[in-house]
Amino acid sequence: FHPQLVEGAGRRQHAHHAAFRRMQIGKQQIREQIALNGSLPHEMKRDWAFSYSVYGLRAFTVLAECGERIGEDLWNYKTPDGYNLQSAYLFLAPYLSGQKEWEWGSVRENEQTERIALPMMKRAVKKYDSTILMQAVRHLQTLYGKSLKYDWI
């Protein structure tokens, strides 16, 4: 029985270490993928930049959620030169709230993208005290309701 406990503890420790390494890579990705203005420059170059930006930020949202489970706070992480997740949510919020029209590339599957954006923006509202984020959530809830099949957070 003792060897099984030791083996199980070793696997958990290895999994925690692997998750911690992924968080370190995530911190690098924040610097590489999010501009100081909050845009996702690699996604902005694509034809459907709006959808790709939302999906890119969704991946960061999932990573931040995973980080919480191992004691890593990517939500409030800021690189020494100022890159952070919050700026990405704030960048997308005016477009998701309908206050601004998207200016880069075409908008493909806008409704599908907005439906996917709602749960991640709801999570961001819980993490950041921001009127513009709350406006985006309220606008999206008005359009699509409060409960969605995409409400994965």
Coordinates of N, CA, C and O in Angstrom, one line a residue, residues 13-128:
Q13 N 2.8 15.2 -8.0 CA 3.9 16.2 -7.9 C 4.4 16.5 -9.4 O 4.6 17.7 -9.7
H14 N 4.5 15.5 -10.2 CA 4.9 15.6 -11.6 C 3.9 16.5 -12.3 O 4.2 17.4 -13.1
A15 N 2.6 16.2 -12.1 CA 1.5 16.9 -12.8 C 1.5 18.4 -12.4 O 1.3 19.3 -13.2
H16 N 1.7 18.6 -11.1 CA 1.8 20.0 -10.6 C 3.0 20.7 -11.2 O 2.8 21.9 -11.7
H17 N 4.1 20.0 -11.3 CA 5.3 20.7 -11.9 C 5.1 21.0 -13.4 O 5.4 22.0 -13.9
A18 N 4.4 20.0 -14.1 CA 4.1 20.2 -15.5 C 3.2 21.4 -15.7 O 3.3 22.2 -16.6
A19 N 2.2 21.5 -14.8 CA 1.2 22.6 -14.9 C 1.9 23.9 -14.6 O 1.7 24.9 -15.2
F20 N 2.8 23.9 -13.6 CA 3.6 25.1 -13.3 C 4.4 25.6 -14.5 O 4.5 26.8 -14.8
R21 N 5.0 24.6 -15.2 CA 5.8 24.9 -16.4 C 4.9 25.6 -17.5 O 5.3 26.5 -18.1
R22 N 3.7 25.0 -17.6 CA 2.8 25.6 -18.6 C 2.4 27.1 -18.2 O 2.2 27.9 -19.1
M23 N 2.3 27.3 -16.9 CA 2.0 28.7 -16.5 C 3.2 29.6 -16.9 O 2.9 30.8 -17.3
Q24 N 4.4 29.1 -16.7 CA 5.5 30.0 -17.1 C 5.5 30.3 -18.6 O 5.8 31.4 -19.0
I25 N 5.2 29.3 -19.4 CA 5.1 29.5 -20.8 C 3.9 30.4 -21.1 O 4.0 31.3 -22.0
G26 N 2.8 30.3 -20.4 CA 1.7 31.2 -20.5 C 2.1 32.7 -20.2 O 1.7 33.6 -21.0
K27 N 3.0 32.9 -19.3 CA 3.5 34.2 -19.0 C 4.3 34.8 -20.1 O 4.2 35.9 -20.5
Q28 N 5.1 33.9 -20.7 CA 5.8 34.3 -21.9 C 4.9 34.7 -23.1 O 5.1 35.6 -23.8
Q29 N 3.8 33.9 -23.2 CA 2.9 34.1 -24.3 C 2.1 35.4 -24.1 O 1.8 36.1 -25.1
I30 N 1.9 35.8 -22.8 CA 1.2 37.1 -22.6 C 2.1 38.2 -23.2 O 1.6 39.1 -23.9
R31 N 3.4 38.1 -23.0 CA 4.3 39.1 -23.6 C 4.4 39.0 -25.1 O 4.5 40.0 -25.8
E32 N 4.3 37.8 -25.6 CA 4.5 37.6 -27.1 C 3.2 37.8 -27.8 O 3.2 38.2 -29.0
Q33 N 2.0 37.6 -27.2 CA 0.8 37.5 -27.9 C -0.1 38.8 -27.7 O -1.0 39.0 -28.5
I34 N 0.1 39.5 -26.6 CA -0.8 40.6 -26.3 C 0.1 41.9 -26.3 O 1.1 42.0 -25.7
A35 N -0.4 42.9 -27.1 CA 0.3 44.2 -27.2 C 0.0 45.0 -26.0 O -1.0 44.7 -25.3
L36 N 0.7 46.1 -25.8 CA 0.5 47.0 -24.7 C -0.9 47.6 -24.7 O -1.5 47.8 -23.7
N37 N -1.5 47.8 -26.0 CA -2.8 48.3 -26.1 C -3.9 47.3 -25.9 O -5.1 47.6 -25.9
G38 N -3.5 46.0 -25.6 CA -4.4 44.9 -25.4 C -4.8 44.1 -26.6 O -5.5 43.1 -26.5
S39 N -4.4 44.6 -27.8 CA -4.8 43.8 -29.0 C -3.9 42.5 -29.0 O -2.9 42.4 -28.3
L40 N -4.3 41.6 -29.9 CA -3.5 40.4 -30.1 C -3.0 40.5 -31.5 O -3.6 40.1 -32.5
P41 N -1.8 41.1 -31.7 CA -1.3 41.4 -33.0 C -1.2 40.3 -34.0 O -1.5 40.5 -35.2
H42 N -0.9 39.1 -33.5 CA -0.8 37.9 -34.5 C -2.2 37.6 -35.0 O -2.3 37.3 -36.2
E43 N -3.2 37.8 -34.2 CA -4.6 37.5 -34.6 C -5.1 38.7 -35.5 O -5.9 38.5 -36.4
M44 N -4.6 39.9 -35.2 CA -5.1 41.1 -35.9 C -4.7 41.0 -37.4 O -5.3 41.7 -38.2
K45 N -3.7 40.3 -37.7 CA -3.2 40.2 -39.1 C -4.1 39.2 -39.9 O -4.0 39.2 -41.2
R46 N -4.9 38.4 -39.3 CA -5.7 37.4 -40.0 C -6.9 38.1 -40.6 O -7.3 39.2 -40.2
D47 N -7.5 37.4 -41.6 CA -8.7 37.9 -42.3 C -9.8 38.1 -41.3 O -10.6 39.1 -41.3
W48 N -10.1 37.1 -40.4 CA -11.2 37.2 -39.5 C -10.6 37.5 -38.1 O -10.7 36.8 -37.1
A49 N -10.0 38.7 -38.0 CA -9.3 39.1 -36.8 C -10.1 39.1 -35.6 O -9.7 38.8 -34.5
F50 N -11.4 39.5 -35.7 CA -12.3 39.6 -34.5 C -12.4 38.2 -33.9 O -12.2 38.0 -32.7
S51 N -12.8 37.3 -34.7 CA -13.0 35.9 -34.2 C -11.7 35.3 -33.6 O -11.7 34.8 -32.5
Y52 N -10.6 35.5 -34.3 CA -9.4 35.0 -33.9 C -8.9 35.7 -32.6 O -8.3 35.0 -31.7
S53 N -9.2 36.9 -32.4 CA -8.8 37.7 -31.2 C -9.7 37.1 -30.0 O -9.1 36.9 -28.9
V54 N -10.9 36.9 -30.2 CA -11.8 36.3 -29.2 C -11.3 34.9 -28.8 O -11.1 34.6 -27.6
Y55 N -11.0 34.1 -29.8 CA -10.6 32.7 -29.5 C -9.2 32.7 -28.8 O -9.0 31.9 -28.0
G56 N -8.3 33.7 -29.2 CA -7.0 33.8 -28.6 C -7.2 34.1 -27.1 O -6.5 33.5 -26.3
L57 N -8.0 35.1 -26.8 CA -8.2 35.5 -25.4 C -9.0 34.4 -24.7 O -8.7 34.2 -23.5
R58 N -9.8 33.7 -25.3 CA -10.5 32.5 -24.7 C -9.4 31.5 -24.2 O -9.5 31.0 -23.1
A59 N -8.4 31.3 -25.0 CA -7.3 30.3 -24.6 C -6.6 30.9 -23.4 O -6.3 30.1 -22.4
F60 N -6.4 32.2 -23.3 CA -5.7 32.7 -22.1 C -6.6 32.6 -20.9 O -6.2 32.4 -19.8
T61 N -7.9 32.8 -21.1 CA -8.9 32.6 -20.0 C -8.8 31.2 -19.4 O -8.8 31.1 -18.2
V62 N -8.8 30.2 -20.3 CA -8.7 28.9 -19.8 C -7.4 28.6 -19.1 O -7.4 28.0 -18.0
L63 N -6.4 29.2 -19.6 CA -5.1 29.0 -18.9 C -5.1 29.7 -17.6 O -4.6 29.2 -16.6
A64 N -5.7 30.9 -17.5 CA -5.8 31.6 -16.2 C -6.6 30.8 -15.2 O -6.3 30.7 -14.0
E65 N -7.7 30.2 -15.7 CA -8.5 29.3 -14.8 C -7.7 28.2 -14.3 O -7.8 27.8 -13.1
C66 N -6.9 27.5 -15.2 CA -6.1 26.4 -14.7 C -5.0 26.9 -13.7 O -4.8 26.2 -12.7
G67 N -4.5 28.1 -13.9 CA -3.5 28.6 -13.0 C -4.0 28.8 -11.6 O -3.3 28.6 -10.6
E68 N -5.3 29.2 -11.5 CA -5.9 29.4 -10.2 C -5.9 28.1 -9.4 O -5.7 28.1 -8.2
R69 N -6.0 27.0 -10.1 CA -6.0 25.7 -9.4 C -4.7 25.3 -8.8 O -4.6 24.4 -8.0
I70 N -3.6 25.9 -9.3 CA -2.3 25.5 -8.8 C -1.6 26.7 -8.1 O -0.4 26.7 -7.8
G71 N -2.4 27.8 -7.9 CA -1.9 28.9 -7.1 C -1.1 29.9 -8.0 O -0.4 30.8 -7.4
E72 N -1.3 29.9 -9.3 CA -0.7 30.9 -10.2 C -1.7 31.9 -10.6 O -2.8 31.5 -11.2
D73 N -1.5 33.1 -10.5 CA -2.5 34.2 -10.8 C -2.1 34.8 -12.1 O -1.4 35.9 -12.1
L74 N -2.5 34.3 -13.2 CA -2.3 34.9 -14.5 C -3.3 36.1 -14.8 O -3.0 36.9 -15.6
W75 N -4.4 36.1 -14.1 CA -5.3 37.2 -14.2 C -4.7 38.5 -13.9 O -4.9 39.5 -14.6
N76 N -3.8 38.6 -12.9 CA -3.2 39.8 -12.5 C -1.7 39.9 -12.8 O -1.1 40.8 -12.3
Y77 N -1.2 38.9 -13.5 CA 0.2 38.9 -13.9 C 0.5 40.0 -14.8 O -0.3 40.3 -15.7
K78 N 1.6 40.7 -14.6 CA 2.0 41.8 -15.5 C 3.5 41.6 -15.7 O 4.2 41.4 -14.8
T79 N 3.9 41.6 -17.0 CA 5.3 41.5 -17.3 C 6.0 42.8 -16.8 O 5.4 43.8 -16.5
P80 N 7.3 42.7 -16.6 CA 8.0 43.9 -16.1 C 7.8 45.2 -17.0 O 7.8 46.3 -16.5
D81 N 7.6 44.9 -18.3 CA 7.3 46.0 -19.2 C 5.8 46.3 -19.4 O 5.4 47.0 -20.3
G82 N 4.9 45.7 -18.6 CA 3.5 46.1 -18.6 C 2.5 45.3 -19.4 O 1.4 45.6 -19.4
Y83 N 2.9 44.2 -20.0 CA 2.0 43.4 -20.7 C 1.1 42.5 -19.8 O 1.7 42.0 -18.8
N84 N -0.2 42.4 -20.0 CA -1.1 41.7 -19.1 C -2.4 41.3 -19.8 O -2.7 41.8 -20.9
L85 N -3.1 40.4 -19.2 CA -4.4 39.9 -19.7 C -5.5 40.9 -19.6 O -6.3 41.1 -20.5
Q86 N -5.5 41.7 -18.6 CA -6.6 42.7 -18.4 C -6.7 43.6 -19.6 O -7.8 43.9 -20.0
S87 N -5.5 44.0 -20.1 CA -5.6 44.9 -21.3 C -6.2 44.3 -22.5 O -6.9 45.0 -23.2
A88 N -6.1 43.0 -22.6 CA -6.8 42.3 -23.8 C -8.3 42.3 -23.6 O -9.0 42.5 -24.6
Y89 N -8.8 42.1 -22.4 CA -10.2 42.1 -22.2 C -10.7 43.6 -22.4 O -11.8 43.8 -23.0
L90 N -10.0 44.5 -21.9 CA -10.4 45.9 -22.1 C -10.3 46.4 -23.5 O -11.1 47.2 -24.0
F91 N -9.4 45.8 -24.3 CA -9.3 46.1 -25.7 C -10.6 45.6 -26.5 O -11.2 46.3 -27.3
L92 N -11.0 44.4 -26.2 CA -12.1 43.8 -26.9 C -13.5 44.3 -26.4 O -14.5 44.2 -27.2
A93 N -13.6 44.7 -25.2 CA -14.9 45.0 -24.6 C -15.7 46.1 -25.4 O -16.9 45.8 -25.6
P94 N -15.1 47.2 -25.9 CA -16.0 48.1 -26.6 C -16.5 47.5 -27.9 O -17.6 47.9 -28.4
Y95 N -15.9 46.5 -28.5 CA -16.4 45.9 -29.7 C -17.5 44.9 -29.4 O -18.4 44.7 -30.1
L96 N -17.3 44.3 -28.2 CA -18.3 43.3 -27.8 C -19.5 44.0 -27.2 O -20.6 43.4 -27.1
S97 N -19.4 45.2 -26.7 CA -20.5 46.0 -26.2 C -21.3 46.7 -27.2 O -22.3 47.3 -27.0
G98 N -20.7 46.7 -28.4 CA -21.4 47.5 -29.5 C -21.0 49.0 -29.5 O -21.6 49.7 -30.3
Q99 N -20.1 49.4 -28.7 CA -19.8 50.8 -28.6 C -18.8 51.2 -29.8 O -18.8 52.3 -30.2
K100 N -18.1 50.2 -30.3 CA -17.2 50.5 -31.4 C -17.4 49.4 -32.5 O -17.8 48.3 -32.2
E101 N -17.2 49.8 -33.8 CA -17.2 48.9 -34.9 C -15.8 48.3 -35.1 O -14.8 49.0 -35.0
W102 N -15.7 47.0 -35.4 CA -14.4 46.4 -35.6 C -13.8 46.9 -36.8 O -14.4 47.1 -37.9
E103 N -12.5 47.3 -36.8 CA -11.8 48.0 -37.9 C -10.8 47.1 -38.6 O -10.2 47.6 -39.6
W104 N -10.6 45.9 -38.2 CA -9.5 45.1 -38.8 C -10.1 43.9 -39.4 O -10.7 43.1 -38.7
G105 N -9.8 43.7 -40.7 CA -10.3 42.5 -41.4 C -11.8 42.4 -41.3 O -12.5 43.2 -40.8
S106 N -12.3 41.3 -41.9 CA -13.7 41.1 -41.9 C -14.1 40.4 -40.6 O -13.3 39.9 -39.9
V107 N -15.4 40.5 -40.3 CA -16.0 39.9 -39.1 C -16.8 38.6 -39.6 O -17.7 38.8 -40.4
R108 N -16.3 37.5 -39.2 CA -16.9 36.2 -39.6 C -17.6 35.6 -38.4 O -17.1 35.6 -37.3
E109 N -18.8 35.1 -38.6 CA -19.5 34.4 -37.6 C -19.6 35.3 -36.3 O -19.2 34.8 -35.2
N110 N -20.0 36.5 -36.5 CA -20.0 37.4 -35.4 C -20.8 36.9 -34.2 O -20.4 37.0 -33.1
E111 N -22.0 36.4 -34.5 CA -22.9 35.9 -33.4 C -22.3 34.8 -32.7 O -22.2 34.7 -31.4
Q112 N -21.7 33.8 -33.4 CA -21.0 32.7 -32.8 C -19.9 33.2 -31.9 O -19.7 32.7 -30.8
T113 N -19.1 34.1 -32.4 CA -17.9 34.6 -31.7 C -18.4 35.3 -30.4 O -17.8 35.2 -29.3
E114 N -19.4 36.1 -30.5 CA -20.0 36.9 -29.4 C -20.5 35.9 -28.3 O -20.4 36.1 -27.1
R115 N -21.2 34.9 -28.8 CA -21.7 33.9 -27.8 C -20.6 33.2 -27.0 O -20.7 32.9 -25.9
I116 N -19.5 32.9 -27.7 CA -18.3 32.3 -27.1 C -17.6 33.4 -26.2 O -17.1 33.0 -25.1
A117 N -17.7 34.6 -26.5 CA -17.0 35.7 -25.7 C -17.8 35.9 -24.4 O -17.1 36.3 -23.4
L118 N -19.1 35.7 -24.4 CA -19.8 36.1 -23.2 C -19.3 35.4 -21.9 O -19.0 36.1 -20.9
P119 N -19.1 34.1 -21.8 CA -18.7 33.5 -20.6 C -17.3 34.0 -20.2 O -17.0 34.2 -19.0
M120 N -16.4 34.2 -21.1 CA -15.1 34.7 -20.7 C -15.1 36.1 -20.2 O -14.4 36.5 -19.3
M121 N -16.0 36.9 -20.8 CA -16.1 38.3 -20.3 C -16.8 38.3 -19.0 O -16.5 39.2 -18.1
K122 N -17.7 37.4 -18.7 CA -18.3 37.3 -17.4 C -17.3 37.0 -16.4 O -17.3 37.5 -15.2
R123 N -16.4 36.1 -16.7 CA -15.3 35.7 -15.8 C -14.4 36.9 -15.6 O -13.9 37.2 -14.4
A124 N -14.1 37.7 -16.6 CA -13.2 38.9 -16.5 C -13.9 39.9 -15.6 O -13.2 40.6 -14.8
V125 N -15.2 40.1 -15.7 CA -15.9 41.0 -14.8 C -15.7 40.7 -13.3 O -15.5 41.5 -12.5
K126 N -15.6 39.4 -13.0 CA -15.4 38.9 -11.7 C -14.0 39.2 -11.2 O -13.8 39.3 -10.0
K127 N -13.1 39.3 -12.1 CA -11.7 39.5 -11.8 C -11.2 40.9 -11.8 O -10.3 41.3 -11.0
Y128 N -11.9 41.7 -12.6 CA -11.5 43.1 -12.8 C -12.7 44.0 -12.6 O -13.7 43.8 -13.1

